[in-house]
Coordinates of C-alpha atoms and ligand atoms in Angstrom, one line a residue:
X1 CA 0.0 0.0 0.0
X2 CA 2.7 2.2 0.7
X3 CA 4.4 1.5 -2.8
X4 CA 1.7 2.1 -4.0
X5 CA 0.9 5.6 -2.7
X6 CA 5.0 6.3 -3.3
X7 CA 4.3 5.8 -7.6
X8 CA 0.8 7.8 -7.3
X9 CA 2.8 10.7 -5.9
X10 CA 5.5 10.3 -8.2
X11 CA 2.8 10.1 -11.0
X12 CA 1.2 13.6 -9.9
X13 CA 4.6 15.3 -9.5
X14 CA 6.8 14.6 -12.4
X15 CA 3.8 13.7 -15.1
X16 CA 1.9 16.5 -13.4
X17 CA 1.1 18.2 -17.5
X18 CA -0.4 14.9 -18.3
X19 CA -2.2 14.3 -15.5
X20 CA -4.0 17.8 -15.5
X21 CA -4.9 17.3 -19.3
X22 CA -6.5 14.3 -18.3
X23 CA -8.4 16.2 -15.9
X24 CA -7.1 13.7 -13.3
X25 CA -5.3 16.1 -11.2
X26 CA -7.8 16.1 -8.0
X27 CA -8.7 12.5 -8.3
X28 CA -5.3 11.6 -8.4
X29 CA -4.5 14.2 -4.9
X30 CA -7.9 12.7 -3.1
X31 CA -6.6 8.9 -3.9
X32 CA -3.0 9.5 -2.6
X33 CA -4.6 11.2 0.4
X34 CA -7.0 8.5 1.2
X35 CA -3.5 6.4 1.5
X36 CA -1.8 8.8 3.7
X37 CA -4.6 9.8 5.9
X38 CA -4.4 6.0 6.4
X39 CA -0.8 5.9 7.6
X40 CA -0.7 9.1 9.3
X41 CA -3.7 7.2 11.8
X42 CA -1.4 4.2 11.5
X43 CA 1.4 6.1 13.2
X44 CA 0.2 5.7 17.2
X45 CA 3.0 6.8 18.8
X46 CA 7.0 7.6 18.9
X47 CA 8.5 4.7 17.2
X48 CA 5.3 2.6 16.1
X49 CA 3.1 2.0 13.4
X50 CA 0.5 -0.2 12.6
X51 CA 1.1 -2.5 9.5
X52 CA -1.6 -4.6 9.0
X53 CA -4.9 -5.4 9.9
X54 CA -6.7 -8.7 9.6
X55 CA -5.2 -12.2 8.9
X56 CA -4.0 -12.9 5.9
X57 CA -5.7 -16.7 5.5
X58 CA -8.8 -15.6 7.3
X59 CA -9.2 -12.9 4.9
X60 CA -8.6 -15.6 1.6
X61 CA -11.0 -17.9 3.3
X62 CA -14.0 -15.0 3.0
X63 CA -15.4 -14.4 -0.4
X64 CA -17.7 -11.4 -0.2
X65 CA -18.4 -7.9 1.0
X66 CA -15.8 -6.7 2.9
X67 CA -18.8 -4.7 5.1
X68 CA -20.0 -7.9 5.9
X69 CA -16.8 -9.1 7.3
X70 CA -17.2 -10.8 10.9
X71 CA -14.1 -12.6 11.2
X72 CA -11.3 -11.7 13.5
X73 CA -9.4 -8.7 12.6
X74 CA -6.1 -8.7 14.3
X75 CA -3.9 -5.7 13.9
X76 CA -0.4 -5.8 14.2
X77 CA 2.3 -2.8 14.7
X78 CA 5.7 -2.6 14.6
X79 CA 8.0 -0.9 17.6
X80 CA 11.4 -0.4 18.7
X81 CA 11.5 -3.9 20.3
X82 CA 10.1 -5.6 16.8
X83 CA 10.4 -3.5 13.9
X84 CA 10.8 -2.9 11.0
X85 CA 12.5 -1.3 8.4
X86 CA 11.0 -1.9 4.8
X87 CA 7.9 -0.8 6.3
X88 CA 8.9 2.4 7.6
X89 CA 11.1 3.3 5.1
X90 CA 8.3 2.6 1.9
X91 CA 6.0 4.7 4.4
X92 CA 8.2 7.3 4.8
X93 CA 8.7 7.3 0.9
X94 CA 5.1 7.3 0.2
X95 CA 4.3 10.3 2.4
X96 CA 7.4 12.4 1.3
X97 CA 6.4 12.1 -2.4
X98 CA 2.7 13.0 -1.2
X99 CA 4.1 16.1 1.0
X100 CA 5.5 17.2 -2.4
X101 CA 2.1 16.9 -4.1
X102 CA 0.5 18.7 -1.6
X103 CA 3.0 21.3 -0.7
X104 CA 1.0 24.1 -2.8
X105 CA -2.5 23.0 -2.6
X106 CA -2.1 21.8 1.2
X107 CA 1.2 23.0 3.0
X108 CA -0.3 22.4 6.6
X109 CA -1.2 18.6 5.0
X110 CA 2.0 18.7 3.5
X111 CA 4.2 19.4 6.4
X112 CA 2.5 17.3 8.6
X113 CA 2.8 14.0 6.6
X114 CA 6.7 15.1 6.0
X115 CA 7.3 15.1 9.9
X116 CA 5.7 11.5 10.5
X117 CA 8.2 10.5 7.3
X118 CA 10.7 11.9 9.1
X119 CA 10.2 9.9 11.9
X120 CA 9.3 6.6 10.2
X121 CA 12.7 7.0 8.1
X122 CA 14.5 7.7 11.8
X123 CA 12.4 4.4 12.8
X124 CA 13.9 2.1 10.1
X125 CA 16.9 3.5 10.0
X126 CA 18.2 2.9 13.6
X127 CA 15.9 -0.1 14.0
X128 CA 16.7 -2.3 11.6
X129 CA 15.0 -5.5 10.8
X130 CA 12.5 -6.8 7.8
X131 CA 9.3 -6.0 8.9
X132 CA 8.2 -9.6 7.9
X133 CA 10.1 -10.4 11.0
X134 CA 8.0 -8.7 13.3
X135 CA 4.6 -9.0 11.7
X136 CA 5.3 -12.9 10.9
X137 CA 1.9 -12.5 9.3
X138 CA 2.4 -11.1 6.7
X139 CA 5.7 -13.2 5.8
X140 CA 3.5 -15.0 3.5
X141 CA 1.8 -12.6 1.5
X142 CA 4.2 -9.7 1.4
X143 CA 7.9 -10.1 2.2
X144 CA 10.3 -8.1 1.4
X145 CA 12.5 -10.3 -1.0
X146 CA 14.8 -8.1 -2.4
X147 CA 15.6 -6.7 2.1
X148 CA 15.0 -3.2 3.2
X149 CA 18.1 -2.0 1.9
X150 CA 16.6 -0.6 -1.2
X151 CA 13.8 1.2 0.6
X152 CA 16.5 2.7 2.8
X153 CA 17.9 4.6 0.1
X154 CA 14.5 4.9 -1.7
X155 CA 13.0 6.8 1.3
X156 CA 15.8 8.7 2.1
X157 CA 15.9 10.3 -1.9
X158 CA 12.4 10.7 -1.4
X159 CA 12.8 12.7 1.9
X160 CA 15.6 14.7 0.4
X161 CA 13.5 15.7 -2.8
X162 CA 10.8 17.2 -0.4
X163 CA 13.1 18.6 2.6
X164 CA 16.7 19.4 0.1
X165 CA 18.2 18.4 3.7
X166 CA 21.7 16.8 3.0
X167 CA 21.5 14.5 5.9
X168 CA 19.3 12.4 3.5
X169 CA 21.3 12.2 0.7
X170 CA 24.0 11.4 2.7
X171 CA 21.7 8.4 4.2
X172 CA 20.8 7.6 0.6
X173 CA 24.8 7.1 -0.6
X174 CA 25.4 4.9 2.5
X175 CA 22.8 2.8 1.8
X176 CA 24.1 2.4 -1.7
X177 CA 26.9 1.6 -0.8
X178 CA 26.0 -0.9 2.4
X179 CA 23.6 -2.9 0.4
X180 CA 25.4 -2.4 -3.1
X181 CA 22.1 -1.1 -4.7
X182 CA 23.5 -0.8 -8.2
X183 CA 23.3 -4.1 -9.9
X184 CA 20.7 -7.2 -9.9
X185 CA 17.2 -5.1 -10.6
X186 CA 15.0 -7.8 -12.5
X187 CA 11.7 -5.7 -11.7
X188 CA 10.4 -2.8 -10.5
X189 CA 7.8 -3.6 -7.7
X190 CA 6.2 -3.4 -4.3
X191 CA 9.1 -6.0 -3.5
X192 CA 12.0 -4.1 -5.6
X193 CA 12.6 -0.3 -5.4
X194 CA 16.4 -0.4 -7.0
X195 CA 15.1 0.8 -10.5
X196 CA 13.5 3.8 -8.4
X197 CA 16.4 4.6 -6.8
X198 CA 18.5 4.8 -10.0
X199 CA 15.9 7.6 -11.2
X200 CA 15.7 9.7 -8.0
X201 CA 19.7 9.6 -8.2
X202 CA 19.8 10.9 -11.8
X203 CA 17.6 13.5 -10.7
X204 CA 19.0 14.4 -7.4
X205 CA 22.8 14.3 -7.8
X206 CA 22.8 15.4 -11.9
X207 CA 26.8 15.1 -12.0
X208 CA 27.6 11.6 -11.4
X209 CA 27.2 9.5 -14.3
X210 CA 26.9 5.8 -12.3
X211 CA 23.2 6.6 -11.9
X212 CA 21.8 7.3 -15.2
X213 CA 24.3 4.5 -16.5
X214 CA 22.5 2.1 -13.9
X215 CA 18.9 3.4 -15.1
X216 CA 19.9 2.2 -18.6
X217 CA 21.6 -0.8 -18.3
X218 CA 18.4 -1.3 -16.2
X219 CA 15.5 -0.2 -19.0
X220 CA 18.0 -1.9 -21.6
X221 CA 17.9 -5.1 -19.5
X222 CA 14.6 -5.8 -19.3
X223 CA 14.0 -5.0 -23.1
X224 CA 16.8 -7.0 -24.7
X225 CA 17.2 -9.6 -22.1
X226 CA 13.4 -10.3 -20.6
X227 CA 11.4 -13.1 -22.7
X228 CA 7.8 -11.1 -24.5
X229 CA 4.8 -12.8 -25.1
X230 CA 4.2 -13.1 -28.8
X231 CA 1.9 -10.3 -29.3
X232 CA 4.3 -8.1 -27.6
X233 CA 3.8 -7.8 -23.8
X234 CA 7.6 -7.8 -22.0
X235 CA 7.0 -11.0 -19.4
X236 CA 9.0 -10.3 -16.3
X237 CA 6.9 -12.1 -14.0
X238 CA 4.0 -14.6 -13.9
X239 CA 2.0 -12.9 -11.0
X240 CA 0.8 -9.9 -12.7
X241 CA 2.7 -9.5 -16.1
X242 CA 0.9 -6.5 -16.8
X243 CA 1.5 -4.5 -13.7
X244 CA 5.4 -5.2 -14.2
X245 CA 4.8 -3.8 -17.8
X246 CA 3.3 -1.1 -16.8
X247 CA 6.1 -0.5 -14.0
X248 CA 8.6 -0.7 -16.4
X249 CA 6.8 1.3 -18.8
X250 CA 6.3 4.3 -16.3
X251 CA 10.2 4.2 -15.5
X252 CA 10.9 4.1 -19.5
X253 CA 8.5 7.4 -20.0
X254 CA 10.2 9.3 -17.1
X255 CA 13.6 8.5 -18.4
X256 CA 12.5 9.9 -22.0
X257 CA 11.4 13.1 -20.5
X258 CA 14.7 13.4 -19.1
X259 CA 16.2 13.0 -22.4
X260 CA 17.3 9.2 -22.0
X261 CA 17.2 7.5 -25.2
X262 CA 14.4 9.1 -26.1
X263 CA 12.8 6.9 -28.9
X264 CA 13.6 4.0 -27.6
X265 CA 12.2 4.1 -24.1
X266 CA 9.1 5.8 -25.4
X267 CA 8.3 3.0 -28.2
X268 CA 8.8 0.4 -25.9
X269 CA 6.5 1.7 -23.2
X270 CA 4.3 3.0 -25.8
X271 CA 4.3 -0.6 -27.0
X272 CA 3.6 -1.8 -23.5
X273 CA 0.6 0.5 -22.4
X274 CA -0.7 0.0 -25.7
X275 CA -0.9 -3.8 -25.5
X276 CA -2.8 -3.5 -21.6
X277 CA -5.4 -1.0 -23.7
X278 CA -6.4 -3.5 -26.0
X279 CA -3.7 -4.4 -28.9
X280 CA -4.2 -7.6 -28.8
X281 CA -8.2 -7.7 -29.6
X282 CA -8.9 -6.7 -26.1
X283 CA -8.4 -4.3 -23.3
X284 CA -7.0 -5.9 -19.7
X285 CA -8.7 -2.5 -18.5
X286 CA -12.1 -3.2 -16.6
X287 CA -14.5 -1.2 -17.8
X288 CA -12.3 0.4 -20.9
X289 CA -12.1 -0.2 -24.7
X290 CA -12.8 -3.3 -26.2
X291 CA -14.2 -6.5 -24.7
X292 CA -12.9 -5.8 -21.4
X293 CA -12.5 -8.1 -18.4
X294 CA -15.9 -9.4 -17.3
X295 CA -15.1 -11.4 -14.0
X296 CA -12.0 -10.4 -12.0
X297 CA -11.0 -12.1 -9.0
X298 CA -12.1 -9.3 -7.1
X299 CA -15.0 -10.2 -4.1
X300 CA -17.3 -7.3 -3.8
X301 CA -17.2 -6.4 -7.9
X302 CA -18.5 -10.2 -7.8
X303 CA -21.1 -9.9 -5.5
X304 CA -24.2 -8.7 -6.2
X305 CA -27.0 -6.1 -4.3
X306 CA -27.0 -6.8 -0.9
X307 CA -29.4 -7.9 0.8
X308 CA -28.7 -11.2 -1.2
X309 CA -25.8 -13.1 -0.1
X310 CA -22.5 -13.7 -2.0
X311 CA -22.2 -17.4 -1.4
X312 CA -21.5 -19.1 -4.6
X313 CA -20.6 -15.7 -6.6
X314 CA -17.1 -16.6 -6.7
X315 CA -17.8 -19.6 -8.8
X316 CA -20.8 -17.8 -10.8
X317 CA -19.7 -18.4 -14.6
X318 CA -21.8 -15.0 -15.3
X319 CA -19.8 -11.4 -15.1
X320 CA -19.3 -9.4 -12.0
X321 CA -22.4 -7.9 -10.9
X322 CA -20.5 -4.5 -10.7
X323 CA -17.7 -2.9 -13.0
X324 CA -14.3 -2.3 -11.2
X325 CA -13.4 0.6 -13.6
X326 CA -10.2 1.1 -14.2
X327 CA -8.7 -1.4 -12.2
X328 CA -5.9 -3.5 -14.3
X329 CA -6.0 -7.3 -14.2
X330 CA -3.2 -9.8 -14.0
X331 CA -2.6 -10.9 -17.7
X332 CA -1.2 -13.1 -20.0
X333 CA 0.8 -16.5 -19.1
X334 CA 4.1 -16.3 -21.5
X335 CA 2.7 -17.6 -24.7
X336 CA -0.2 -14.6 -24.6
X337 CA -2.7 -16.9 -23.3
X338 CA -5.7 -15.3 -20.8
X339 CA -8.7 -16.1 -20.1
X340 CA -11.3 -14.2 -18.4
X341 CA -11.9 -16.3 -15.1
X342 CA -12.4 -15.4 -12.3
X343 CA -10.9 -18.1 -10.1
X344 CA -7.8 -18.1 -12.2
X345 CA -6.1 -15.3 -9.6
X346 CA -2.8 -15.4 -10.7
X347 CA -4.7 -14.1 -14.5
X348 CA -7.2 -12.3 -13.2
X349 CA -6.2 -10.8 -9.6
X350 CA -6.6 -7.1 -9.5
X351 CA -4.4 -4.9 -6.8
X352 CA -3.4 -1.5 -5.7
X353 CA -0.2 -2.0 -6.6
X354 CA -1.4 -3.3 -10.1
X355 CA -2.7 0.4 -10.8
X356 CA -0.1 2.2 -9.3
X357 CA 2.7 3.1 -11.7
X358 CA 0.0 2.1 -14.6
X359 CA -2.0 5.4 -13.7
X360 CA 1.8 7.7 -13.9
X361 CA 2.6 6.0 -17.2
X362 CA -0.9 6.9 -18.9
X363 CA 0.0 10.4 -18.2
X364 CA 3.1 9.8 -19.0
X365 CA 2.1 8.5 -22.4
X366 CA -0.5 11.7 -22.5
X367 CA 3.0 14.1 -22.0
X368 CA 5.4 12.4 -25.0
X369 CA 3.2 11.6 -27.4
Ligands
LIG1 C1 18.1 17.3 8.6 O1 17.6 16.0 9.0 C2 18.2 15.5 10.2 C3 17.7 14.1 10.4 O2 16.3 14.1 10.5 C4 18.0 16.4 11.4 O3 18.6 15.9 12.5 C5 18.5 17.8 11.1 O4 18.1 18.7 12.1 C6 17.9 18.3 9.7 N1 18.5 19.6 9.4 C7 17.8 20.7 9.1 C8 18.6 21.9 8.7 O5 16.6 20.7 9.2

């Protein structure tokens, strides 16, 4: 969630002329801040923060409304005796980036999220320990793979792009150089900030020339060296292929409006987006262009007016009673193959995270095209 909140700011602030001509400007403010009104309740106290609510296989186990929800909801923080530092670190990120979309329209908003960051970066930063560690729960759904090394550096650039106080570009090159952040990015995800982190460098320290060479090698990696589907869709990953498309893409617009092999990174992402919107015969976008995604595993979409009951909707071979608009589904297995089926989730899931850098990169596509 906090990722996720981290690439909608970054969408409003650097694709900011796209985003307005889409007239998305103030949806795009009110989602971030439904996120970071969330983790600014979240943070209780000095040195805590509440990570997640509910139990991850009680929640699997329910298919329905989530109002209707009557299992236990456990919520689980993390403190200085179990912390956790991807956590705070992606938090911190995620409210930075919003302080510096709301530093105009909101600078009492603003400067209040970029204290709690402040913190929460303080908080992973001397505490360190995967969060996964602390809230075991979530181990299984949500673990940091790739450490919290890159989201050390990751929320530190994103703390010094909204303060421009050198302690956290200082915090940012140690980090670098502790978890040696340059090399072994095969995706840009929830999971995987190092991609991130070699744009926020390019940006934030102009005359050093390891961290644009690291963004390309990067961009150039995944295009010549990932396996596509055959109509076209760059296939990084299984779970989701679209979403890391669409990740990749956003990172391949942003470095062409810095002037990074311009043509190239914008065909490729152009080829990307274009092939989520409905190249291939049909869009992956609920709700959008042609012959969209009908039944996405997605439990209140599926279930229909209450007061009827949701039992059996997840198996109902009909459409979702209600259109998820927007939201991007899974995708294609590596040979292009998808089926519109609901209880095919690794196909057909939607997620926050899904939409995330997908929403920056349509505005990105809006700015160089
Ligand atoms: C910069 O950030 C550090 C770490 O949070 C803090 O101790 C210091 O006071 C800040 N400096 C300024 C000038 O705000």
């Amino acid at each position: 969630m906090a990722f996720t909140a981290t690439m909608l700011g970054w969408g409003l602030v650097d694709f900011a002329e796209g985003q307005e001509t889409a007239g998305q400007m103030d949806y795009g403010r009110a989602t971030v801040k439904w996120a970071t009104d969330y983790f600014l309740k979240a943070h209780t106290a000095h040195f805590e923060f509440y990570g997640q609510v509910g139990k991850g296989t009680l929640d699997h186990d329910y298919w329905g409304r989530p109002e209707d929800m009557t299992m236990e909801r456990p919520a689980w923080d993390i403190d200085s005796k179990a912390p956790g530092s991807d956590l705070a670190a992606e938090t911190a990120a995620a409210l930075a980036a919003a302080a510096i979309v709301f530093q105009e329209v909101d600078p009492q908003y603003s400067s209040e999220m970029l204290g709690v960051a402040q913190e929460l970066y303080e908080f992973a930063d001397e505490k360190r320990e995967m969060y996964s560690n602390s809230i075991t729960d979530a181990a299984q759904y949500y673990k940091s793979w790739s450490g919290y090394g890159d989201e050390l550096c990751w929320g530190a650039l994103w703390l010094y792009r909204a303060t421009r106080n050198d302690t956290y570009l200082m915090k940012a090159h140690e980090a670098w150089d502790e978890f040696d952040l340059g090399a072994g990015a095969e995706e840009f995800s929830w999971d995987d900030k190092k991609a991130g982190v070699y744009a926020l460098f390019t940006l934030l320290e102009p005359d050093d020339e390891k961290y644009p060479a690291a963004l390309k090698e990067f961009l150039r990696h995944i295009r010549e060296d990932m396996p596509y589907t055959p109509g076209g869709l760059v296939f990084i990953n299984k779970w989701g292929a679209n979403r890391h498309a669409a990740n990749v893409a956003f990172l391949s617009l942003w470095a062409a409006k810095q002037g990074m092999n311009v043509k190239t990174n914008r065909d490729f992402a152009t080829s990307q987006i274009n092939y989520i919107l409905g190249d291939v015969g049909h869009s992956f976008v609920i709700g959008y262009g042609v012959d969209p995604p009908q039944k996405p595993h997605h439990r209140s979409s599926s279930c229909p007016w209450p007061p009827e009951s949701c039992l059996g909707y997840q198996q109902n071979p009909g459409p979702n009673p209600h259109t998820l608009y927007g939201a991007l589904v899974g995708g294609p297995d590596q040979d292009g193959n998808w089926v519109d089926d609901r209880l095919d989730y690794v196909h057909n899931e939607v997620a926050c995270d899904y939409n995330a850098a997908f929403t920056g990169a349509l505005a990105g596509m809006i700015e160089t095209n």
